[in-house]
Amino acid sequence: MRPSRTTRRAAVGTVSAALLATTVLTLAPAQAATAPSAPVAASPDSSAPVRFVDIEGDGGITLKANVFTPSDADGTRRYPVIVLPTSWSMPQIEYMAQARKLADKGYVVVGYNSRGFWQSGGEIETAGPKDVADASKVIDWALAHTPADPHKVGMAGVSYGAGISLLAAASDKRIKAVAALSGWGDLVGSIYSGRTEHRQAAQFLGATGALTGRPSPEFRTIMKDFLASNLDKEQDLIAWGRKRSPAAYLDKINANGAAIMLGNAWGDSIFPPNQTADFYEKLTGPKRLEFRPGDHATAEGLGLFGLPNDTWTDTQRWFDHYLKGADNGVNRESPVLLKSRSTGAYEGYKSWKDVPSAQRRIDLGGSQRIRTNWDSGADGGLVILSSMMDQFFRLPPMASIPLLPRSVAAVWQSERYPSGQRVRGTTRLHTTLTSTAESGTAIAYLYDVGPLGIGKLVTHAPYTFHGKTPDQPFGVDLDLFSTAYDVPAGHHLAVVVDTVDPLYIAHNPSGARLTFSSPADDPSYVSVPVRE
């Protein structure tokens, strides 16, 4: 199928979003990308000195790194050590502000540029075995060249650094605590959820990786096959992703027993929240889960500049308890901490499954038939930018529900709610689908609709099928992306399903039709989790 105008616009939008987001999140650090190799004195506002060093990584490559040591280090004592692998495409000075703060609190901190990016050697392996081996090499170096305590080793990182930290916790028993921020538990479930290629997320990673690093031939091939929707390579793509998924090594992570804190954003368009919550639920050691408004890395992004930031504050508290033994109460708090997108208020829960206390059911009655390959006007927005707008201005993607063309969008609406509805957790859709083609894609959306019919996006998710018998109905069960959103009193909810979204690659052949029905013996519905 030839790329539609929507597809071409999406590609341009993705590159623009990648450049803008990278500028916003890396403007200050990028100015120091070519850091000197000689020791640098402490800045006037901090007593912790920093050194820029070269560390030998796996296979003999050079990893560019910086080391902060507590100012009172005199060779007579050892300190807990925290290793920080950089995020995807970020220079080695990404964590300088937070590293200095940690060093001032009595930690040795080693931040290093992940292989294949900027001045570090090697090629981009996308959190492969060589990246995991690099993490252990950096720990080895820290124990040999700094006053680091071998019994008090921690790792932390944002995004790519978070994934590497979790994978390292499965292979290196020395790691006692991890803070994984905006990372992933399941790479396949992140960028291929609902068996649908997350186009803008992949384009974002590919474009920024090529701009700031040296992609390996394997990564280039994977990206080419992924964006080309090469189904002949689907199992190879899944195997590649599983190899890089911490969830695949849960038995080892749990056996090693590291205390793991996970922090992510509700609107993360690279690593959606569902796979993080699923991973968290399967951890058996000390653990903590935090969700806040925002998109990929934006919940903790301002903390990289040294500004006050709740995520980084909790990260330090996590390490203070599990590496230093501080009795700061973090182990006695509710381990699941959620921040509402609507109010900014925090809520604590004993577990992820305890987040909703009731379900609001929306019946998807009747039969609705839609044409494919037309953009109805309902969509999930742009990677990074849309959820940032929601985070800072509470302006999620919007659509006029009455004006959505019913020929290309199926629409169902609830009654008006006399009281506010606190949506908390994972909305689930169940329906019966009939397609005129053996393959297809549908995207489901849940909107908060006000009196004027303007819908604010609460959540959404894509769904793709292959190998179905044309004109034969089949059941569909789809989990939409988890969220925390407050629907005001007097508003109602709308469920919308269409077939085109710039965030995703669709698989609808030209001229295909999709029919959504609700058989009497298997009625269709959407179940919305709420906190009463």
Coordinates of C-alpha atoms in Angstrom, one line a residue:
M1 CA 0.0 0.0 0.0
R2 CA 1.4 3.4 -1.0
P3 CA 2.0 5.9 1.9
S4 CA -0.9 8.2 2.3
R5 CA -0.7 11.9 2.8
T6 CA -1.3 11.3 6.4
T7 CA 1.7 8.9 6.5
R8 CA 4.0 11.5 4.8
R9 CA 2.8 14.2 7.2
A10 CA 3.4 11.9 10.1
A11 CA 7.0 11.3 9.0
V12 CA 7.7 15.0 8.8
G13 CA 5.9 15.6 12.1
T14 CA 7.9 12.9 13.8
V15 CA 11.3 14.3 12.7
S16 CA 10.2 17.8 13.8
A17 CA 9.0 16.5 17.2
A18 CA 12.3 14.6 17.6
L19 CA 14.3 17.7 17.0
L20 CA 12.2 20.0 19.2
A21 CA 12.0 17.5 22.1
T22 CA 15.7 16.9 21.9
T23 CA 16.3 20.6 21.9
V24 CA 14.1 21.2 24.9
L25 CA 15.5 18.3 27.0
T26 CA 19.2 18.6 26.0
L27 CA 19.8 22.3 25.3
A28 CA 22.0 22.9 28.4
P29 CA 23.8 19.6 28.3
A30 CA 24.5 19.8 24.6
Q31 CA 26.6 22.9 25.2
A32 CA 29.1 20.7 27.0
A33 CA 29.1 17.7 24.7
T34 CA 32.8 17.9 24.0
A35 CA 33.8 17.5 27.6
P36 CA 37.5 17.7 28.5
S37 CA 39.4 14.6 29.6
A38 CA 41.4 16.4 32.4
P39 CA 40.1 16.7 35.9
V40 CA 37.7 19.6 36.5
A41 CA 37.4 21.5 39.7
A42 CA 34.1 21.7 41.6
S43 CA 31.8 24.5 40.7
P44 CA 31.4 27.3 43.3
D45 CA 28.0 26.1 44.4
S46 CA 29.1 22.5 45.1
S47 CA 32.0 20.8 46.9
A48 CA 31.9 17.6 44.9
P49 CA 34.8 17.4 42.4
V50 CA 34.4 15.8 39.0
R51 CA 36.8 14.0 36.7
F52 CA 36.3 13.1 33.0
V53 CA 37.8 9.6 32.3
D54 CA 38.0 6.9 29.8
I55 CA 36.7 3.4 30.8
E56 CA 37.3 0.3 28.8
G57 CA 34.1 -1.3 27.9
D58 CA 33.2 -4.8 26.5
G59 CA 35.5 -5.8 23.7
G60 CA 38.0 -3.1 24.5
I61 CA 36.0 -0.1 23.3
T62 CA 36.3 3.3 25.1
L63 CA 33.4 4.6 27.1
K64 CA 33.6 8.3 27.9
A65 CA 32.6 8.9 31.5
N66 CA 32.6 11.4 34.3
V67 CA 33.1 10.6 38.0
F68 CA 31.9 12.6 41.0
T69 CA 33.5 11.8 44.4
P70 CA 32.4 13.1 47.8
S71 CA 34.5 16.0 48.8
D72 CA 35.4 14.4 52.1
A73 CA 36.9 11.3 50.5
D74 CA 40.4 10.9 51.9
G75 CA 41.1 7.2 51.3
T76 CA 40.0 6.0 54.7
R77 CA 36.5 5.0 53.9
R78 CA 34.3 3.7 51.1
Y79 CA 31.0 5.1 49.7
P80 CA 28.0 3.7 48.0
V81 CA 28.4 4.0 44.2
I82 CA 25.8 4.7 41.6
V83 CA 26.4 4.0 37.9
L84 CA 24.4 6.1 35.3
P85 CA 24.3 5.0 31.7
T86 CA 23.1 7.8 29.4
S87 CA 19.8 8.0 27.6
W88 CA 19.4 7.3 23.9
S89 CA 21.3 10.0 22.0
M90 CA 22.3 12.0 25.1
P91 CA 25.9 13.2 25.7
Q92 CA 27.9 11.9 28.7
I93 CA 27.2 15.0 30.8
E94 CA 23.4 14.2 30.9
Y95 CA 23.3 13.5 34.6
M96 CA 25.9 16.1 35.8
A97 CA 23.4 18.1 37.9
Q98 CA 21.9 15.0 39.6
A99 CA 25.3 13.3 39.9
R100 CA 26.7 16.3 41.8
K101 CA 23.8 16.3 44.1
L102 CA 24.2 12.6 44.9
A103 CA 28.0 13.1 45.4
D104 CA 27.3 15.9 47.9
K105 CA 25.1 13.4 49.8
G106 CA 27.9 10.9 50.0
Y107 CA 27.8 8.8 46.8
V108 CA 30.5 8.0 44.3
V109 CA 28.7 8.6 40.9
V110 CA 29.9 7.4 37.5
G111 CA 28.0 8.6 34.5
Y112 CA 29.0 7.2 31.1
N113 CA 28.1 7.5 27.5
S114 CA 26.4 4.4 26.3
R115 CA 28.3 2.7 23.5
G116 CA 27.8 3.9 20.0
F117 CA 26.8 7.4 21.0
W118 CA 28.8 10.6 20.9
Q119 CA 32.5 10.0 21.8
S120 CA 32.1 6.5 23.2
G121 CA 33.3 3.7 21.0
G122 CA 31.4 0.8 19.4
E123 CA 28.1 0.8 17.7
I124 CA 24.5 1.2 18.9
E125 CA 23.4 -2.2 20.1
T126 CA 20.0 -1.1 21.5
A127 CA 20.5 -2.5 25.0
G128 CA 22.0 -5.7 23.7
P129 CA 24.4 -8.0 25.5
K130 CA 27.4 -5.7 24.9
D131 CA 25.6 -2.8 26.6
V132 CA 24.9 -5.0 29.6
A133 CA 28.5 -6.1 29.7
D134 CA 29.6 -2.5 29.5
A135 CA 27.6 -1.8 32.7
S136 CA 29.5 -4.4 34.6
K137 CA 32.8 -3.1 33.2
V138 CA 32.0 0.3 34.5
I139 CA 31.2 -1.1 38.0
D140 CA 34.6 -3.0 37.8
W141 CA 36.3 0.3 37.0
A142 CA 34.6 2.2 39.8
L143 CA 35.5 -0.4 42.4
A144 CA 39.2 -0.3 41.2
H145 CA 39.6 3.4 40.8
T146 CA 37.3 5.2 43.3
P147 CA 36.5 4.7 47.0
A148 CA 33.3 2.8 46.0
D149 CA 31.9 0.2 48.3
P150 CA 31.6 -3.2 46.5
H151 CA 28.6 -4.1 48.7
K152 CA 26.6 -0.9 48.0
V153 CA 26.3 -0.7 44.2
G154 CA 23.3 1.0 42.5
M155 CA 22.3 1.8 38.9
A156 CA 19.9 4.4 37.6
G157 CA 19.1 6.0 34.3
V158 CA 16.5 7.7 32.1
S159 CA 15.0 5.9 29.1
Y160 CA 17.8 3.9 27.5
G161 CA 19.8 4.1 30.7
A162 CA 16.8 2.8 32.6
G163 CA 16.5 -0.3 30.3
I164 CA 20.3 -1.0 30.6
S165 CA 20.1 -0.7 34.4
L166 CA 17.3 -3.2 34.6
L167 CA 19.0 -5.6 32.3
A168 CA 22.3 -5.3 34.2
A169 CA 20.4 -6.1 37.5
A170 CA 19.6 -9.5 35.9
S171 CA 23.2 -10.3 35.1
D172 CA 25.3 -8.6 37.8
K173 CA 24.6 -9.7 41.4
R174 CA 26.6 -6.7 42.8
I175 CA 23.7 -4.3 41.9
K176 CA 21.6 -3.8 45.0
A177 CA 19.3 -1.0 44.0
V178 CA 18.0 0.4 40.7
A179 CA 16.0 3.5 39.7
A180 CA 14.7 3.0 36.2
L181 CA 13.0 6.2 34.9
S182 CA 11.0 6.3 31.7
G183 CA 12.3 2.8 30.8
W184 CA 10.8 -0.4 29.6
G185 CA 10.0 -3.8 30.8
D186 CA 8.9 -5.2 27.5
L187 CA 10.4 -3.7 24.4
V188 CA 8.1 -5.6 22.1
G189 CA 5.0 -4.5 24.1
S190 CA 6.2 -0.9 23.9
I191 CA 6.8 -0.2 20.2
Y192 CA 4.7 -3.1 18.8
S193 CA 1.7 -3.2 21.1
G194 CA -1.5 -4.5 19.7
R195 CA 0.7 -6.0 16.9
T196 CA 0.9 -2.5 15.5
E197 CA 4.1 -0.7 14.6
H198 CA 4.5 2.5 16.6
R199 CA 5.7 4.5 13.6
Q200 CA 6.5 7.8 15.2
A201 CA 8.3 6.2 18.2
A202 CA 10.5 4.1 15.8
Q203 CA 11.2 7.1 13.6
F204 CA 12.1 9.2 16.6
L205 CA 14.6 6.6 17.8
G206 CA 16.0 6.0 14.3
A207 CA 16.4 9.7 13.5
T208 CA 18.0 10.7 16.8
G209 CA 20.2 7.6 16.9
A210 CA 21.6 8.3 13.4
L211 CA 22.1 12.0 14.3
T212 CA 24.1 11.4 17.5
G213 CA 25.6 7.9 17.1
R214 CA 26.6 5.0 15.0
P215 CA 23.8 2.4 14.5
S216 CA 25.0 -1.2 14.2
P217 CA 24.1 -3.1 11.0
E218 CA 21.7 -5.2 13.0
F219 CA 19.8 -2.1 14.3
R220 CA 19.6 -0.6 10.8
T221 CA 18.1 -3.9 9.5
I222 CA 15.7 -4.1 12.3
M223 CA 14.5 -0.6 11.8
K224 CA 14.2 -1.1 8.0
D225 CA 12.1 -4.2 8.4
F226 CA 10.0 -2.7 11.2
L227 CA 9.1 0.5 9.3
A228 CA 8.5 -1.5 6.2
S229 CA 6.0 -3.7 8.1
N230 CA 7.9 -6.8 6.8
L231 CA 5.7 -9.6 8.3
D232 CA 8.2 -12.2 7.0
K233 CA 10.6 -10.8 9.6
E234 CA 8.0 -10.5 12.4
Q235 CA 9.3 -13.4 14.5
D236 CA 12.9 -12.1 14.1
L237 CA 11.8 -8.7 15.3
I238 CA 10.0 -10.2 18.3
A239 CA 13.1 -12.3 19.2
W240 CA 15.3 -9.2 18.9
G241 CA 13.0 -7.2 21.2
R242 CA 12.7 -10.0 23.8
K243 CA 16.4 -10.3 24.0
R244 CA 16.4 -6.7 25.1
S245 CA 13.4 -6.8 27.5
P246 CA 14.0 -7.0 31.2
A247 CA 10.7 -8.9 31.5
A248 CA 12.5 -11.8 29.7
Y249 CA 14.9 -12.0 32.6
L250 CA 12.5 -11.6 35.5
D251 CA 13.6 -14.9 37.1
K252 CA 17.2 -13.6 37.3
I253 CA 16.2 -10.1 38.5
N254 CA 14.1 -11.6 41.2
A255 CA 16.7 -14.1 42.2
N256 CA 19.4 -11.3 42.5
G257 CA 16.9 -9.3 44.7
A258 CA 17.8 -5.7 43.7
A259 CA 15.4 -3.1 45.1
I260 CA 13.8 -1.6 42.0
M261 CA 12.0 1.7 41.6
L262 CA 10.2 2.3 38.3
G263 CA 9.1 5.8 37.3
N264 CA 7.2 6.5 34.1
A265 CA 4.7 9.0 32.5
W266 CA 1.1 8.3 31.7
G267 CA 1.5 9.6 28.1
D268 CA 4.9 8.0 27.3
S269 CA 4.7 7.6 23.5
I270 CA 7.9 5.5 23.4
F271 CA 7.3 3.1 26.3
P272 CA 3.6 3.1 27.3
P273 CA 2.6 2.6 30.9
N274 CA 0.9 -0.8 30.6
Q275 CA 4.1 -2.7 30.0
T276 CA 5.8 -1.0 33.0
A277 CA 2.9 -1.8 35.3
D278 CA 2.9 -5.5 34.1
F279 CA 6.6 -5.7 34.7
Y280 CA 6.3 -4.2 38.2
E281 CA 3.6 -6.6 39.2
K282 CA 5.9 -9.6 38.5
L283 CA 8.8 -8.3 40.6
T284 CA 9.2 -10.1 43.9
G285 CA 11.8 -8.0 45.7
P286 CA 11.6 -4.5 47.2
K287 CA 9.8 -2.4 44.6
R288 CA 8.2 1.0 43.9
L289 CA 6.1 2.2 40.9
E290 CA 5.5 5.9 40.2
F291 CA 3.4 7.3 37.3
R292 CA 3.1 11.0 36.6
P293 CA 1.7 13.2 33.8
G294 CA 3.9 13.7 30.7
D295 CA 5.5 11.9 27.9
H296 CA 8.8 10.1 27.4
A297 CA 11.4 11.4 29.9
T298 CA 9.4 14.6 30.6
A299 CA 8.4 13.7 34.1
E300 CA 12.0 13.7 35.3
G301 CA 13.5 15.9 32.5
L302 CA 13.7 19.2 34.3
G303 CA 15.6 17.4 37.1
L304 CA 18.4 16.9 34.7
F305 CA 19.0 20.6 34.9
G306 CA 19.2 20.5 38.7
L307 CA 15.7 21.9 39.1
P308 CA 13.4 20.6 41.9
N309 CA 11.9 17.3 40.7
D310 CA 9.8 14.8 42.6
T311 CA 11.0 11.8 40.6
W312 CA 14.7 12.6 41.3
T313 CA 13.9 13.3 44.9
D314 CA 12.3 9.9 45.3
T315 CA 15.2 8.3 43.5
Q316 CA 17.7 9.7 46.0
R317 CA 15.4 8.5 48.9
W318 CA 15.3 5.1 47.3
F319 CA 19.1 4.9 47.2
D320 CA 19.5 6.4 50.7
H321 CA 17.4 3.6 52.1
Y322 CA 18.6 0.6 50.0
L323 CA 22.3 1.6 49.7
K324 CA 22.9 3.6 52.8
G325 CA 20.4 2.0 55.1
A326 CA 18.7 5.3 56.0
D327 CA 15.4 4.9 57.9
N328 CA 13.6 7.5 55.7
G329 CA 10.3 5.6 55.5
V330 CA 10.4 4.9 51.8
N331 CA 10.0 1.2 52.4
R332 CA 6.9 1.8 54.5
E333 CA 5.1 4.1 52.1
S334 CA 2.4 2.8 49.6
P335 CA 4.6 1.3 46.9
V336 CA 2.4 2.5 44.0
L337 CA 2.3 6.3 43.7
L338 CA 0.1 8.0 41.0
K339 CA -0.3 11.6 40.1
S340 CA -3.5 12.6 38.4
R341 CA -3.2 14.2 34.9
S342 CA -6.2 16.4 35.8
T343 CA -5.5 17.6 39.4
G344 CA -1.8 17.0 39.9
A345 CA -2.7 15.3 43.2
Y346 CA -0.8 12.3 44.4
E347 CA -2.4 9.0 45.4
G348 CA -0.8 6.0 47.1
Y349 CA -1.9 2.4 46.7
K350 CA -0.7 -0.9 48.0
S351 CA -0.5 -2.5 44.6
W352 CA -1.3 -1.8 40.9
K353 CA -4.4 -4.0 41.0
D354 CA -5.8 -2.0 43.9
V355 CA -5.8 1.2 41.9
P356 CA -9.4 1.0 40.5
S357 CA -12.2 0.2 42.9
A358 CA -15.0 -0.1 40.4
Q359 CA -15.8 -0.3 36.7
R360 CA -18.0 1.9 34.5
R361 CA -19.3 -0.1 31.6
I362 CA -20.1 1.5 28.2
D363 CA -22.2 -0.8 26.0
L364 CA -21.1 -0.9 22.4
G365 CA -24.5 -1.8 21.1
G366 CA -25.8 -2.1 17.6
S367 CA -23.6 -2.6 14.5
Q368 CA -21.4 0.1 12.9
R369 CA -19.5 -0.3 9.6
I370 CA -16.7 2.1 8.7
R371 CA -14.4 2.6 5.7
T372 CA -10.7 2.3 6.2
N373 CA -7.7 4.5 5.4
W374 CA -9.5 7.8 6.1
D375 CA -8.4 9.9 9.1
S376 CA -11.6 10.7 11.0
G377 CA -9.9 13.5 13.1
A378 CA -9.5 11.4 16.2
D379 CA -5.9 10.6 16.9
G380 CA -3.3 10.2 19.7
G381 CA -1.4 13.3 18.8
L382 CA 2.4 13.6 18.1
V383 CA 5.1 11.7 19.8
I384 CA 6.5 13.6 22.8
L385 CA 4.8 16.9 22.1
S386 CA 1.1 16.1 22.7
S387 CA 1.6 14.6 26.2
M388 CA 3.9 17.4 27.1
M389 CA 1.1 19.8 26.3
D390 CA -1.1 17.7 28.6
Q391 CA 1.6 17.7 31.3
F392 CA 2.2 21.4 31.4
F393 CA -1.1 22.9 30.2
R394 CA -3.6 20.0 30.6
L395 CA -4.3 20.2 26.9
P396 CA -4.5 16.6 25.6
P397 CA -5.4 15.9 21.9
M398 CA -9.0 16.9 21.3
A399 CA -11.7 16.1 18.8
S400 CA -15.3 17.4 18.2
I401 CA -17.2 14.2 18.8
P402 CA -20.5 15.3 17.0
L403 CA -18.5 16.2 13.9
L404 CA -16.6 13.0 13.5
P405 CA -17.7 11.5 10.2
R406 CA -19.6 8.3 11.1
S407 CA -18.6 6.7 7.7
V408 CA -15.0 6.4 8.9
A409 CA -15.4 6.4 12.7
A410 CA -17.5 4.2 14.9
V411 CA -18.8 6.2 17.9
W412 CA -20.5 5.1 21.1
Q413 CA -21.3 7.4 24.1
S414 CA -22.1 7.0 27.7
E415 CA -24.7 8.8 29.7
R416 CA -23.8 12.1 31.4
Y417 CA -22.2 11.5 34.8
P418 CA -23.9 13.5 37.6
S419 CA -20.6 13.3 39.6
G420 CA -17.0 13.3 38.7
Q421 CA -15.4 10.1 37.6
R422 CA -11.8 9.4 38.5
V423 CA -10.5 7.1 35.8
R424 CA -7.7 5.0 37.2
G425 CA -5.9 2.1 35.6
T426 CA -6.4 0.2 32.4
T427 CA -9.6 0.6 30.2
R428 CA -10.5 -2.6 28.3
L429 CA -12.4 -3.0 25.1
H430 CA -14.3 -6.1 24.0
T431 CA -16.0 -6.3 20.7
T432 CA -16.8 -8.5 17.7
L433 CA -15.1 -7.4 14.5
T434 CA -15.8 -8.4 10.9
S435 CA -13.4 -7.3 8.1
T436 CA -13.7 -7.5 4.4
A437 CA -10.0 -8.2 4.3
E438 CA -7.6 -10.7 6.0
S439 CA -5.6 -7.9 7.6
G440 CA -6.5 -4.6 9.2
T441 CA -5.8 -2.0 11.9
A442 CA -8.2 -0.2 14.2
I443 CA -7.4 2.4 16.8
A444 CA -9.7 2.8 19.9
Y445 CA -10.0 6.1 21.8
L446 CA -11.7 7.1 25.0
Y447 CA -12.7 10.8 25.2
D448 CA -14.0 13.0 28.0
V449 CA -16.8 15.0 26.3
G450 CA -18.0 18.3 27.7
P451 CA -21.3 20.1 27.1
L452 CA -20.1 21.5 23.7
G453 CA -19.2 18.1 22.4
I454 CA -15.4 18.7 22.5
G455 CA -13.7 15.5 23.5
K456 CA -10.4 15.5 25.4
L457 CA -8.4 12.3 24.9
V458 CA -8.3 10.1 28.0
T459 CA -6.5 7.1 26.5
H460 CA -6.2 5.1 23.4
A461 CA -4.5 2.0 21.8
P462 CA -4.0 0.4 18.4
Y463 CA -5.0 -3.1 17.3
T464 CA -3.8 -5.0 14.2
F465 CA -4.9 -8.4 12.9
H466 CA -3.5 -10.6 10.1
G467 CA -4.6 -13.9 8.7
K468 CA -8.4 -13.6 9.4
T469 CA -11.0 -15.0 7.1
P470 CA -12.7 -12.1 5.3
D471 CA -16.4 -11.5 6.3
Q472 CA -16.1 -13.9 9.2
P473 CA -16.6 -12.2 12.7
F474 CA -14.0 -12.7 15.4
G475 CA -13.6 -11.4 18.9
V476 CA -11.3 -8.6 19.9
D477 CA -10.0 -7.8 23.4
L478 CA -7.8 -4.7 23.7
D479 CA -6.2 -3.0 26.7
L480 CA -6.0 0.8 26.2
F481 CA -3.0 2.6 27.7
S482 CA -3.3 3.0 31.5
T483 CA -3.9 6.5 32.9
A484 CA -5.2 8.6 35.7
Y485 CA -7.7 11.2 34.5
D486 CA -10.6 13.0 36.2
V487 CA -13.9 13.4 34.2
P488 CA -15.8 16.4 35.5
A489 CA -19.4 16.1 36.7
G490 CA -21.8 16.7 33.9
H491 CA -19.5 15.3 31.2
H492 CA -19.8 11.9 29.5
L493 CA -17.4 9.5 27.9
A494 CA -17.2 8.6 24.2
V495 CA -15.6 5.6 22.6
V496 CA -14.3 6.1 19.1
V497 CA -12.8 3.6 16.7
D498 CA -11.2 4.6 13.4
T499 CA -8.4 3.2 11.2
V500 CA -5.8 5.9 10.8
D501 CA -3.5 7.5 13.3
P502 CA -0.2 9.3 12.5
L503 CA 1.4 7.5 15.5
Y504 CA 1.0 4.1 14.0
I505 CA 1.4 2.1 10.8
A506 CA -2.0 0.8 9.6
H507 CA -2.6 -2.4 7.6
N508 CA -5.9 -1.8 6.0
P509 CA -6.0 -2.8 2.3
S510 CA -7.5 -0.3 -0.1
G511 CA -11.3 -0.4 -0.1
A512 CA -11.5 -2.6 3.1
R513 CA -14.5 -2.1 5.5
L514 CA -14.6 -2.9 9.2
T515 CA -17.9 -3.8 11.0
F516 CA -18.2 -3.7 14.8
S517 CA -21.2 -5.7 16.2
S518 CA -22.6 -6.8 19.5
P519 CA -24.0 -10.3 19.4
A520 CA -26.6 -11.1 22.0
D521 CA -24.6 -14.0 23.4
D522 CA -21.3 -12.0 23.5
P523 CA -22.2 -8.2 23.8
S524 CA -19.6 -5.6 23.1
Y525 CA -18.5 -3.1 25.7
V526 CA -15.8 -0.9 27.1
S527 CA -14.9 -1.3 30.8
V528 CA -13.5 1.9 32.4
P529 CA -11.7 1.6 35.7
V530 CA -12.6 4.2 38.3
R531 CA -11.7 5.1 41.8
E532 CA -14.8 5.7 43.9

